[in-house]
PDB file of C-alpha atoms in Angstrom:
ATOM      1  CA  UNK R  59       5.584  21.195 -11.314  1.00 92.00           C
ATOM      2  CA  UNK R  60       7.014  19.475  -8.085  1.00 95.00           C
ATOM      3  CA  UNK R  61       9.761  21.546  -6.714  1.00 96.00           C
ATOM      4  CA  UNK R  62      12.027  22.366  -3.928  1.00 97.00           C
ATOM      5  CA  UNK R  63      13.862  25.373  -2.680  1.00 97.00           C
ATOM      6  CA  UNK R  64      17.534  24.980  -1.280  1.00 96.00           C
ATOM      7  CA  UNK R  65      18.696  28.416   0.370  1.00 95.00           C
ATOM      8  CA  UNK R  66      20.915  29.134   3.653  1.00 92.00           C
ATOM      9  CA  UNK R  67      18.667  32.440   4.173  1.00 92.00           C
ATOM     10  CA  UNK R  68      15.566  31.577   6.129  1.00 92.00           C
ATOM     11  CA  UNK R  69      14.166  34.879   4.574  1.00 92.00           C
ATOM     12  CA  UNK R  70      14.749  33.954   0.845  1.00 93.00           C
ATOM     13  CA  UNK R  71      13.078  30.550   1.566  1.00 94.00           C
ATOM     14  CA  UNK R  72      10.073  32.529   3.267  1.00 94.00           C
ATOM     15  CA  UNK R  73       9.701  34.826   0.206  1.00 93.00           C
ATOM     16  CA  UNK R  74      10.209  31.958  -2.294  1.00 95.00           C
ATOM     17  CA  UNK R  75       7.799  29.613  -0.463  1.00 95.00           C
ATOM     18  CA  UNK R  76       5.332  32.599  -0.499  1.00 93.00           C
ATOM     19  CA  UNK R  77       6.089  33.414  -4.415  1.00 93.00           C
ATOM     20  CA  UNK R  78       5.440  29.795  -5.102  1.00 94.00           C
ATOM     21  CA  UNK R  79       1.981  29.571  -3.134  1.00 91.00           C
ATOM     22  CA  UNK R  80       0.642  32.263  -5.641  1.00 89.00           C
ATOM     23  CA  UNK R  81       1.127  29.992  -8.935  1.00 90.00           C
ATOM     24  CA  UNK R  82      -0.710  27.384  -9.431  1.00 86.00           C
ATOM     25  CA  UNK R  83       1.068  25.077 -11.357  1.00 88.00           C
ATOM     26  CA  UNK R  84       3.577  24.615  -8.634  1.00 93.00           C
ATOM     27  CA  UNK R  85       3.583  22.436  -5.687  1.00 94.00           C
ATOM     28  CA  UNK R  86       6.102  22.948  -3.138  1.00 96.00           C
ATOM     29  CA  UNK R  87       7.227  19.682  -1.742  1.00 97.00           C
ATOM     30  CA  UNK R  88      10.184  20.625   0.278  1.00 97.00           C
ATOM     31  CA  UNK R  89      12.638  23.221   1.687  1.00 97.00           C
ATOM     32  CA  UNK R  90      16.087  22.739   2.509  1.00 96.00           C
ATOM     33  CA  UNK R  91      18.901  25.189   4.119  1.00 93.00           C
ATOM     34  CA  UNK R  92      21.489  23.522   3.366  1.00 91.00           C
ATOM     35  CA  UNK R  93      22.513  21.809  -0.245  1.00 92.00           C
ATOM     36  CA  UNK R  94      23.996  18.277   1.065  1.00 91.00           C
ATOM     37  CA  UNK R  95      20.995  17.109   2.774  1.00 90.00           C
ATOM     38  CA  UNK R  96      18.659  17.696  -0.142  1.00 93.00           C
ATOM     39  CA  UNK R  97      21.358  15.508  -2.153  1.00 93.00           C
ATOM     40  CA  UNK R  98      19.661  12.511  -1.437  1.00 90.00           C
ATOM     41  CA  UNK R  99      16.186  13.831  -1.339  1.00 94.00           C
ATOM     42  CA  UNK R 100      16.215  15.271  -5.130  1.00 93.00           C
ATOM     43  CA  UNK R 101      18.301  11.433  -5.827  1.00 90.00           C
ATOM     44  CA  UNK R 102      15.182   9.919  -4.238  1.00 91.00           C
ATOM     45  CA  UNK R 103      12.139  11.591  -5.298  1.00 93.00           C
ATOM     46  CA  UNK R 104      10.837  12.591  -8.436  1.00 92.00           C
ATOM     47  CA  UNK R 105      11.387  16.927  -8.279  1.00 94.00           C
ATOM     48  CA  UNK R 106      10.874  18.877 -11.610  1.00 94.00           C
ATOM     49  CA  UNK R 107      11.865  22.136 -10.498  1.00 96.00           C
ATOM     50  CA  UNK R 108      14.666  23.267  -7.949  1.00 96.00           C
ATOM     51  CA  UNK R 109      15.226  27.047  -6.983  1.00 96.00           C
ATOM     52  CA  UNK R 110      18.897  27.081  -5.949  1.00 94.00           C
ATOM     53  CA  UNK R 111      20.870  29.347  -4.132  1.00 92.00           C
ATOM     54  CA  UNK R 112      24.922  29.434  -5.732  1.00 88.00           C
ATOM     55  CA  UNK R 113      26.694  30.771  -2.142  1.00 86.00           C
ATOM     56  CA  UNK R 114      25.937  28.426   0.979  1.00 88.00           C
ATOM     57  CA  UNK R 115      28.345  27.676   3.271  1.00 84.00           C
ATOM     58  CA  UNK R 116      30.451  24.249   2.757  1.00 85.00           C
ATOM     59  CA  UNK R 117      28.717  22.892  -0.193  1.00 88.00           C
ATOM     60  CA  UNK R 118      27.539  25.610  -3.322  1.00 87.00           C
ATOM     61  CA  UNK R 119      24.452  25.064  -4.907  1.00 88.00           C
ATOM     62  CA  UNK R 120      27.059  24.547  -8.152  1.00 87.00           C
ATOM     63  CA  UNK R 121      29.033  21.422  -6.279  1.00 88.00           C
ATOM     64  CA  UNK R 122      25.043  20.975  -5.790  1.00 91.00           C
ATOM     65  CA  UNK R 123      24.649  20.301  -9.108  1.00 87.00           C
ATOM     66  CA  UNK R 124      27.562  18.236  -9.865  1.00 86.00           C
ATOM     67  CA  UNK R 125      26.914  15.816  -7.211  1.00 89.00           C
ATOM     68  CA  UNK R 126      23.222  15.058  -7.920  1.00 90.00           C
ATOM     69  CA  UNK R 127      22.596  11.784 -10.161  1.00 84.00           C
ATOM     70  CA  UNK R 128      18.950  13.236 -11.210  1.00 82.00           C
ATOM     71  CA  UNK R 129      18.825  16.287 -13.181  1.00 87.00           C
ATOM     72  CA  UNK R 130      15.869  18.702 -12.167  1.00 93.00           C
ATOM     73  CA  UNK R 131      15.063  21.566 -13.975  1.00 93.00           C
ATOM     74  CA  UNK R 132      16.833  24.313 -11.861  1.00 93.00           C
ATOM     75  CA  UNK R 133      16.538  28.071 -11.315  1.00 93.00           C
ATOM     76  CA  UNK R 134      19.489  30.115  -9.802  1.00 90.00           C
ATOM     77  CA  UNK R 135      18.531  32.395  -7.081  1.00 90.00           C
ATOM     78  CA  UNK R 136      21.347  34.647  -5.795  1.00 84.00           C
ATOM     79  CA  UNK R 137      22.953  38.031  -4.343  1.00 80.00           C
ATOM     80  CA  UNK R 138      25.863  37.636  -6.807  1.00 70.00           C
ATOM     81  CA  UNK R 139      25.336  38.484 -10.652  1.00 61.00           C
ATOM     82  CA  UNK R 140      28.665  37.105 -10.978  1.00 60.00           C
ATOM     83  CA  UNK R 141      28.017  33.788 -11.657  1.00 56.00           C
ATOM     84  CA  UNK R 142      25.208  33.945 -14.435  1.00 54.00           C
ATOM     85  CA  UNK R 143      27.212  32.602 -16.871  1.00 54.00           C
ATOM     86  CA  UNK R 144      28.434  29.456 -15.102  1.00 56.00           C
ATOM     87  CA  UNK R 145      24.776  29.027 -14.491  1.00 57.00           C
ATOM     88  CA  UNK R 146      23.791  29.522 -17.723  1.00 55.00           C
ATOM     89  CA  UNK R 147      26.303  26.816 -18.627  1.00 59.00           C
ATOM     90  CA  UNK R 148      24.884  24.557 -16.113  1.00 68.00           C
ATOM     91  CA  UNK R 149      22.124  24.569 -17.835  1.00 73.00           C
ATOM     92  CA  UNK R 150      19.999  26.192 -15.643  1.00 81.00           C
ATOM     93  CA  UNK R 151      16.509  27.699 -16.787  1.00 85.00           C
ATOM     94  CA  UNK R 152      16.878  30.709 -15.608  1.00 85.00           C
ATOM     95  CA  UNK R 153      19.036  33.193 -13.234  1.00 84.00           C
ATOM     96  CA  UNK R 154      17.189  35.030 -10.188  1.00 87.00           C
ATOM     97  CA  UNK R 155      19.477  37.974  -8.475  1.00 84.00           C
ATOM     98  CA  UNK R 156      18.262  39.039  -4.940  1.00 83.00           C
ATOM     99  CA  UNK R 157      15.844  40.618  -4.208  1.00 85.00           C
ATOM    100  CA  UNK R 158      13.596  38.885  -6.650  1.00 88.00           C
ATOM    101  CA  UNK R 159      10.319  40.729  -7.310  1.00 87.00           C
ATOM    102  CA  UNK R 160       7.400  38.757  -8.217  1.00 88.00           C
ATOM    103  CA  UNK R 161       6.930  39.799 -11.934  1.00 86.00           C
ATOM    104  CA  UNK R 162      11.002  38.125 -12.602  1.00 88.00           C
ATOM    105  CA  UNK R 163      10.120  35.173 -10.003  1.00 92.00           C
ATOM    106  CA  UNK R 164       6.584  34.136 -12.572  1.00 90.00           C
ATOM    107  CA  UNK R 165       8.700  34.893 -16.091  1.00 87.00           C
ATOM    108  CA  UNK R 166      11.250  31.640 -14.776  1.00 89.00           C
ATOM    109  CA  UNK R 167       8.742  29.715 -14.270  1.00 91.00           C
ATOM    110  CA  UNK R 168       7.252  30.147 -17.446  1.00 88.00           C
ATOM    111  CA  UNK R 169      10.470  29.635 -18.886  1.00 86.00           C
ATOM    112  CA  UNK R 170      10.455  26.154 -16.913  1.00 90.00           C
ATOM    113  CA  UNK R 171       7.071  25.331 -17.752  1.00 87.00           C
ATOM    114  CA  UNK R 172       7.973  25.762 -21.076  1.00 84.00           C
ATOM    115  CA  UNK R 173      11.328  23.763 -20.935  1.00 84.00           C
ATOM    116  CA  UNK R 174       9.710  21.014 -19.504  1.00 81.00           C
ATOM    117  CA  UNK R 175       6.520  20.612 -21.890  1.00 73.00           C
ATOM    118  CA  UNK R 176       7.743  22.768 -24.944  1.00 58.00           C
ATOM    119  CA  UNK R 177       4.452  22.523 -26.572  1.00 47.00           C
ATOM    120  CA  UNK R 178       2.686  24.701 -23.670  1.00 47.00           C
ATOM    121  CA  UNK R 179       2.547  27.823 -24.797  1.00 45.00           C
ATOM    122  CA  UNK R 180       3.222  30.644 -21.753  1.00 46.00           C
ATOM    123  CA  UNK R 181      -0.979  31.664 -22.422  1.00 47.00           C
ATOM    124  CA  UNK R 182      -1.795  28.125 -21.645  1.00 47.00           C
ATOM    125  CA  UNK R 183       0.016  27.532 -18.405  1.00 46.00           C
ATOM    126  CA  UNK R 184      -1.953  30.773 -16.957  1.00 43.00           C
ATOM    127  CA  UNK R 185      -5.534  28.987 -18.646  1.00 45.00           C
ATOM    128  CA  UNK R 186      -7.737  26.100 -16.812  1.00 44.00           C
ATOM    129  CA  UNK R 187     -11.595  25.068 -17.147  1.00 40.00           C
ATOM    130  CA  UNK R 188     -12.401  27.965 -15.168  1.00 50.00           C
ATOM    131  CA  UNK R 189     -10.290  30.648 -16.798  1.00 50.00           C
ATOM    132  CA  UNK R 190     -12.443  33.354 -18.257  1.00 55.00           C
ATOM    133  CA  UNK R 191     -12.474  34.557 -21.894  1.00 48.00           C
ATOM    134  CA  UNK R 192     -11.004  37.439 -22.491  1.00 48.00           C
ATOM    135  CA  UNK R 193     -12.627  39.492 -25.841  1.00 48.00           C
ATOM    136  CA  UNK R 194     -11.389  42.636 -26.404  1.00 65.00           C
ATOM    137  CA  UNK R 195     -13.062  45.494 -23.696  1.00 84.00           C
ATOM    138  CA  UNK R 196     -14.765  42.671 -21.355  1.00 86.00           C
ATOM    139  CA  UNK R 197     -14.392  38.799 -20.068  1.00 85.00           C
ATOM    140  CA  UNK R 198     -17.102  35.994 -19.329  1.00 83.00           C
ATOM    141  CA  UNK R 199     -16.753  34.818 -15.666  1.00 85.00           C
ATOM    142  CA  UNK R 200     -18.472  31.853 -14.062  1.00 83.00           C
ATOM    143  CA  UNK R 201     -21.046  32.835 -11.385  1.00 81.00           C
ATOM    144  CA  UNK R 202     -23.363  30.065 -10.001  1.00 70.00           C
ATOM    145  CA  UNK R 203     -25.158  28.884 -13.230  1.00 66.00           C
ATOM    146  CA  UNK R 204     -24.362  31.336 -15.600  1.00 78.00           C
ATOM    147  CA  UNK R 205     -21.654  33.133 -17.541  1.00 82.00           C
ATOM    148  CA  UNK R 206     -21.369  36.769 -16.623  1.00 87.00           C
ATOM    149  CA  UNK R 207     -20.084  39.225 -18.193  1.00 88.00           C
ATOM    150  CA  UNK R 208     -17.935  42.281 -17.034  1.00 91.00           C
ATOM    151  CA  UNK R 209     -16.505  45.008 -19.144  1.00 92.00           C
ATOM    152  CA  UNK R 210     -12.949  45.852 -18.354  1.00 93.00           C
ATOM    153  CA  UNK R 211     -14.070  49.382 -17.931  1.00 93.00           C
ATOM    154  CA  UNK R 212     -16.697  48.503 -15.054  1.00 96.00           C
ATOM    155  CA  UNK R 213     -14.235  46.383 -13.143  1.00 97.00           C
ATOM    156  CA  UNK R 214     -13.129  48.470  -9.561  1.00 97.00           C
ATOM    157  CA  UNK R 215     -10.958  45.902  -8.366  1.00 97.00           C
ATOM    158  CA  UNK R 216     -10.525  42.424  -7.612  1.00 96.00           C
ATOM    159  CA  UNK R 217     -10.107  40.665  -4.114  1.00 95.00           C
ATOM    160  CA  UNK R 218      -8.796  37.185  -3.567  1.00 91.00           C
ATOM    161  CA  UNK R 219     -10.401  34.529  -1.129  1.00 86.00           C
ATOM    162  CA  UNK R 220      -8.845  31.357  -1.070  1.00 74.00           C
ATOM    163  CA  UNK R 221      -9.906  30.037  -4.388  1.00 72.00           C
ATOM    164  CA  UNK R 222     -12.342  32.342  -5.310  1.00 85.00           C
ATOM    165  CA  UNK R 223     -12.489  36.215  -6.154  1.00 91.00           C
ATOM    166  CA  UNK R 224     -15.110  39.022  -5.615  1.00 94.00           C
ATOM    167  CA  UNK R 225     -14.980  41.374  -8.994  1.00 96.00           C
ATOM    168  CA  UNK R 226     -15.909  45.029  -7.592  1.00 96.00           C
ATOM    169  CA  UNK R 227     -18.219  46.581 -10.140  1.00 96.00           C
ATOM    170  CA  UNK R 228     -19.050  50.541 -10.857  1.00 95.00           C
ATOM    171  CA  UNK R 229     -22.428  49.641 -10.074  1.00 93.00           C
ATOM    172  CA  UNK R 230     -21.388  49.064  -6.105  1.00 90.00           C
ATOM    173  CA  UNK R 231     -21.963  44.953  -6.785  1.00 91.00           C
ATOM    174  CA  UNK R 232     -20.056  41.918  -7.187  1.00 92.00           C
ATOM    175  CA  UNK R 233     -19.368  38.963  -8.809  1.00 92.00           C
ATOM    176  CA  UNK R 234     -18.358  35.889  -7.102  1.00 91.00           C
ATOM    177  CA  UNK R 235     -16.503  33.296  -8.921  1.00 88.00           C
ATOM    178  CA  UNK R 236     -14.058  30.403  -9.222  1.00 85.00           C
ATOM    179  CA  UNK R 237     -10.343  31.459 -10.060  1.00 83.00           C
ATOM    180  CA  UNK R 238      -7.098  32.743  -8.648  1.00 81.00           C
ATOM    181  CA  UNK R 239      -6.038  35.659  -8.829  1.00 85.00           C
ATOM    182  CA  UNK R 240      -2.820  34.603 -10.146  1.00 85.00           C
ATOM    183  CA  UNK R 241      -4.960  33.478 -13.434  1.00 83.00           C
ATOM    184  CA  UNK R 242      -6.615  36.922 -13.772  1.00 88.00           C
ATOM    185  CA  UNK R 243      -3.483  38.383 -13.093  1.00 87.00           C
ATOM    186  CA  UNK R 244      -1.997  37.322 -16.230  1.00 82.00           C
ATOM    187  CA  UNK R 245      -4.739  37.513 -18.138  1.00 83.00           C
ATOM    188  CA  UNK R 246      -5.408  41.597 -17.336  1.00 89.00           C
ATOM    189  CA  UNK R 247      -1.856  43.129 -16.762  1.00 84.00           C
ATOM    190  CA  UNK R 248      -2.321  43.853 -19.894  1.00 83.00           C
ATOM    191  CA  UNK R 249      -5.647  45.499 -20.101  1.00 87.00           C
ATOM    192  CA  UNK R 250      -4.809  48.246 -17.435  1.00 90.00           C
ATOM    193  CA  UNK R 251      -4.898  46.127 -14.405  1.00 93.00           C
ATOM    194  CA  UNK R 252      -1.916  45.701 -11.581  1.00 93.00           C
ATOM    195  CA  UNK R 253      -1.964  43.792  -8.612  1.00 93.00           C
ATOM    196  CA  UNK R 254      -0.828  45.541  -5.747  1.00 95.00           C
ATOM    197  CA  UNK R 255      -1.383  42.918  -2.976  1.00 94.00           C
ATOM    198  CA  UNK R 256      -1.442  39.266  -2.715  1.00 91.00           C
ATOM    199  CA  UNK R 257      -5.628  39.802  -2.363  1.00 94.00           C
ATOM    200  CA  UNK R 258      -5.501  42.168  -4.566  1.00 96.00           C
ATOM    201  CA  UNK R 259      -5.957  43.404  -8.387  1.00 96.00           C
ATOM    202  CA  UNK R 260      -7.086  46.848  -9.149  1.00 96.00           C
ATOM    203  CA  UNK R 261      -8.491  48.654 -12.272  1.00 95.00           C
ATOM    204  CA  UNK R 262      -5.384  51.651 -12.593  1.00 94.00           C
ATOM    205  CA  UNK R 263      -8.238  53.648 -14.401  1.00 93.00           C
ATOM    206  CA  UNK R 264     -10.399  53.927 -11.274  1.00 95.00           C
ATOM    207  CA  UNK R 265      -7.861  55.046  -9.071  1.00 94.00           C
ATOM    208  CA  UNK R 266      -8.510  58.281  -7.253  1.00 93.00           C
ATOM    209  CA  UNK R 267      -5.400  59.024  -5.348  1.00 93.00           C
ATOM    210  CA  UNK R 268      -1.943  56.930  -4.326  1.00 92.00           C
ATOM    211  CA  UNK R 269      -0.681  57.156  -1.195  1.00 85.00           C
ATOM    212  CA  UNK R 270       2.474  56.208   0.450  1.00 82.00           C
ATOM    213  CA  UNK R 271       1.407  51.833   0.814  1.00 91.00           C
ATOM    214  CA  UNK R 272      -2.489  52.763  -0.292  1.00 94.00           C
ATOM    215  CA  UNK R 273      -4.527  53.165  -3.247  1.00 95.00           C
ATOM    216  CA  UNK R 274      -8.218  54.990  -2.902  1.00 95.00           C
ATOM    217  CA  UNK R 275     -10.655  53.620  -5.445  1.00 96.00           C
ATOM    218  CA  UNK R 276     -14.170  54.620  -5.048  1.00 92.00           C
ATOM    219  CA  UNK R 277     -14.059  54.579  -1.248  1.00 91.00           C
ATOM    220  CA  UNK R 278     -12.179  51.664  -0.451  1.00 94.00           C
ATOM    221  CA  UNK R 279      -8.568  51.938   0.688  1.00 95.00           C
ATOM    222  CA  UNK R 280      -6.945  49.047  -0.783  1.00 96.00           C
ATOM    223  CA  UNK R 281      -3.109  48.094   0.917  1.00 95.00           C
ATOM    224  CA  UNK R 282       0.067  48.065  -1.442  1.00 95.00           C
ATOM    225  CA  UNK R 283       2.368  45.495  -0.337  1.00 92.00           C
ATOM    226  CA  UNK R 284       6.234  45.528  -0.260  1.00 90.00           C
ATOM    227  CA  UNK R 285       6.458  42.944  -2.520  1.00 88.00           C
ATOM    228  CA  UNK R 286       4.110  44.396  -5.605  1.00 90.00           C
ATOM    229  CA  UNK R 287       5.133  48.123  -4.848  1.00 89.00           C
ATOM    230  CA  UNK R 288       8.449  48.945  -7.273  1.00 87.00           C
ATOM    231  CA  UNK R 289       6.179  46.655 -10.116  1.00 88.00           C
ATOM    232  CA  UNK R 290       3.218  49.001  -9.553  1.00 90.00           C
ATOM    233  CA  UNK R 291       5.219  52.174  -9.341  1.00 88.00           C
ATOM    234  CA  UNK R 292       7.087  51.330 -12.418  1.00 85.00           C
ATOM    235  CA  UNK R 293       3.695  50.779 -14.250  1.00 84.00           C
ATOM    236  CA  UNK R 294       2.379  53.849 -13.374  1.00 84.00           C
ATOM    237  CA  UNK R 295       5.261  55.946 -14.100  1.00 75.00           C
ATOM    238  CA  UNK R 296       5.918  56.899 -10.354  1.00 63.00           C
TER     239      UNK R 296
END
């Protein structure tokens, strides 16, 4: 999905821009501080998805949305719960109060995804040629020329590069292969798995001790970021 992000806080549109780099199936084509000059942009270009602040100063994301001839898909990011429902009645996909952590920030855009080809099913938009298979206790992963596979229970951790990963393995090896981590992400949050960094998924069974922005597994110290931290304490009960 093509989208933009209109916001008056250079901070928001840093985090947003930095949410939206870790999906795939967005493309971020512009940014905009201010909601009249991306008027004639969205009126102009073909934009499936706009993340909208309401409260900006002299024109509101909502006189936004009246003035626009081209309807985008649109998800409501704001400090102010107070306005959900005229969102909601504005047709908006979904309604984002600051801060936004990650976990909300993915669920609307599956919910736009979804709105926008309703036959995609929220599995699919996570799956590509290169997705592994996930069966029960362990996955297939492409690794040169060959399938490989790992057993959940074997897995250490997993460490982002670009476009491909390095799965850690009890057996001190790993397995190179093509996929983001924002694939594997979705596919093992549900098999024990968290990601705790933007580089970084980890097997919650193989963790040896949790420290304040730090997890120790085996003998790697692997970073907790800012941004993953309330998900992954909240998983684990802390």
């Amino acid at each position: 999905m093509k989208c933009v992000i209109i916001d008056d806080e250079p901070l928001a549109v840093e985090l947003l821009q930095d949410f939206v780099k870790k999906v795939d199936t967005l493309e971020l084509i512009n940014t905009f501080n201010n909601a009249i000059d991306a008027v004639s942009f969205i009126n102009q270009n073909n934009v499936d998805l706009v993340f909208l602040d309401i409260q900006m100063p002299h024109f509101s994301g909502i006189d936004f949305l009246n003035t626009i001839e081209k309807k985008p898909l649109v998800i409501f990011t704001t400090a102010y719960s107070d306005y959900a429902v005229e969102g909601f009645n504005l047709g908006a996909v979904d309604y984002l109060v600051k801060p936004i952590p990650f976990h909300r920030f993915l669920k609307a855009v599956v919910r736009a995804q979804q709105a926008l080809q309703p036959s995609v099913s929220s599995q699919t938009i996570a799956e590509n040629n290169n997705t592994p298979e996930i069966q029960q206790d362990f996955m297939f992963v492409r690794a040169e020329y060959e399938n490989v596979k790992l057993n959940f229970a074997d897995i250490l951790f997993i460490e982002g590069l670009k476009d491909y990963v390095k799965i850690y393995t009890t057996d001190n090896k790993f397995t190179l292969t093509l996929i983001s981590l924002i694939k594997l992400e979705n596919l093992l949050s549900s098999k024990g798995f968290a990601r705790i960094h933007r580089s970084y998924i980890i097997n919650i069974k193989h963790v040896k001790s949790i420290q304040k922005n730090k997890v120790l597994i085996s003998d790697k110290r692997i970073p907790i970021s800012e941004s993953y931290k309330n998900t992954f304490f909240e998983k684990i009960n802390l």
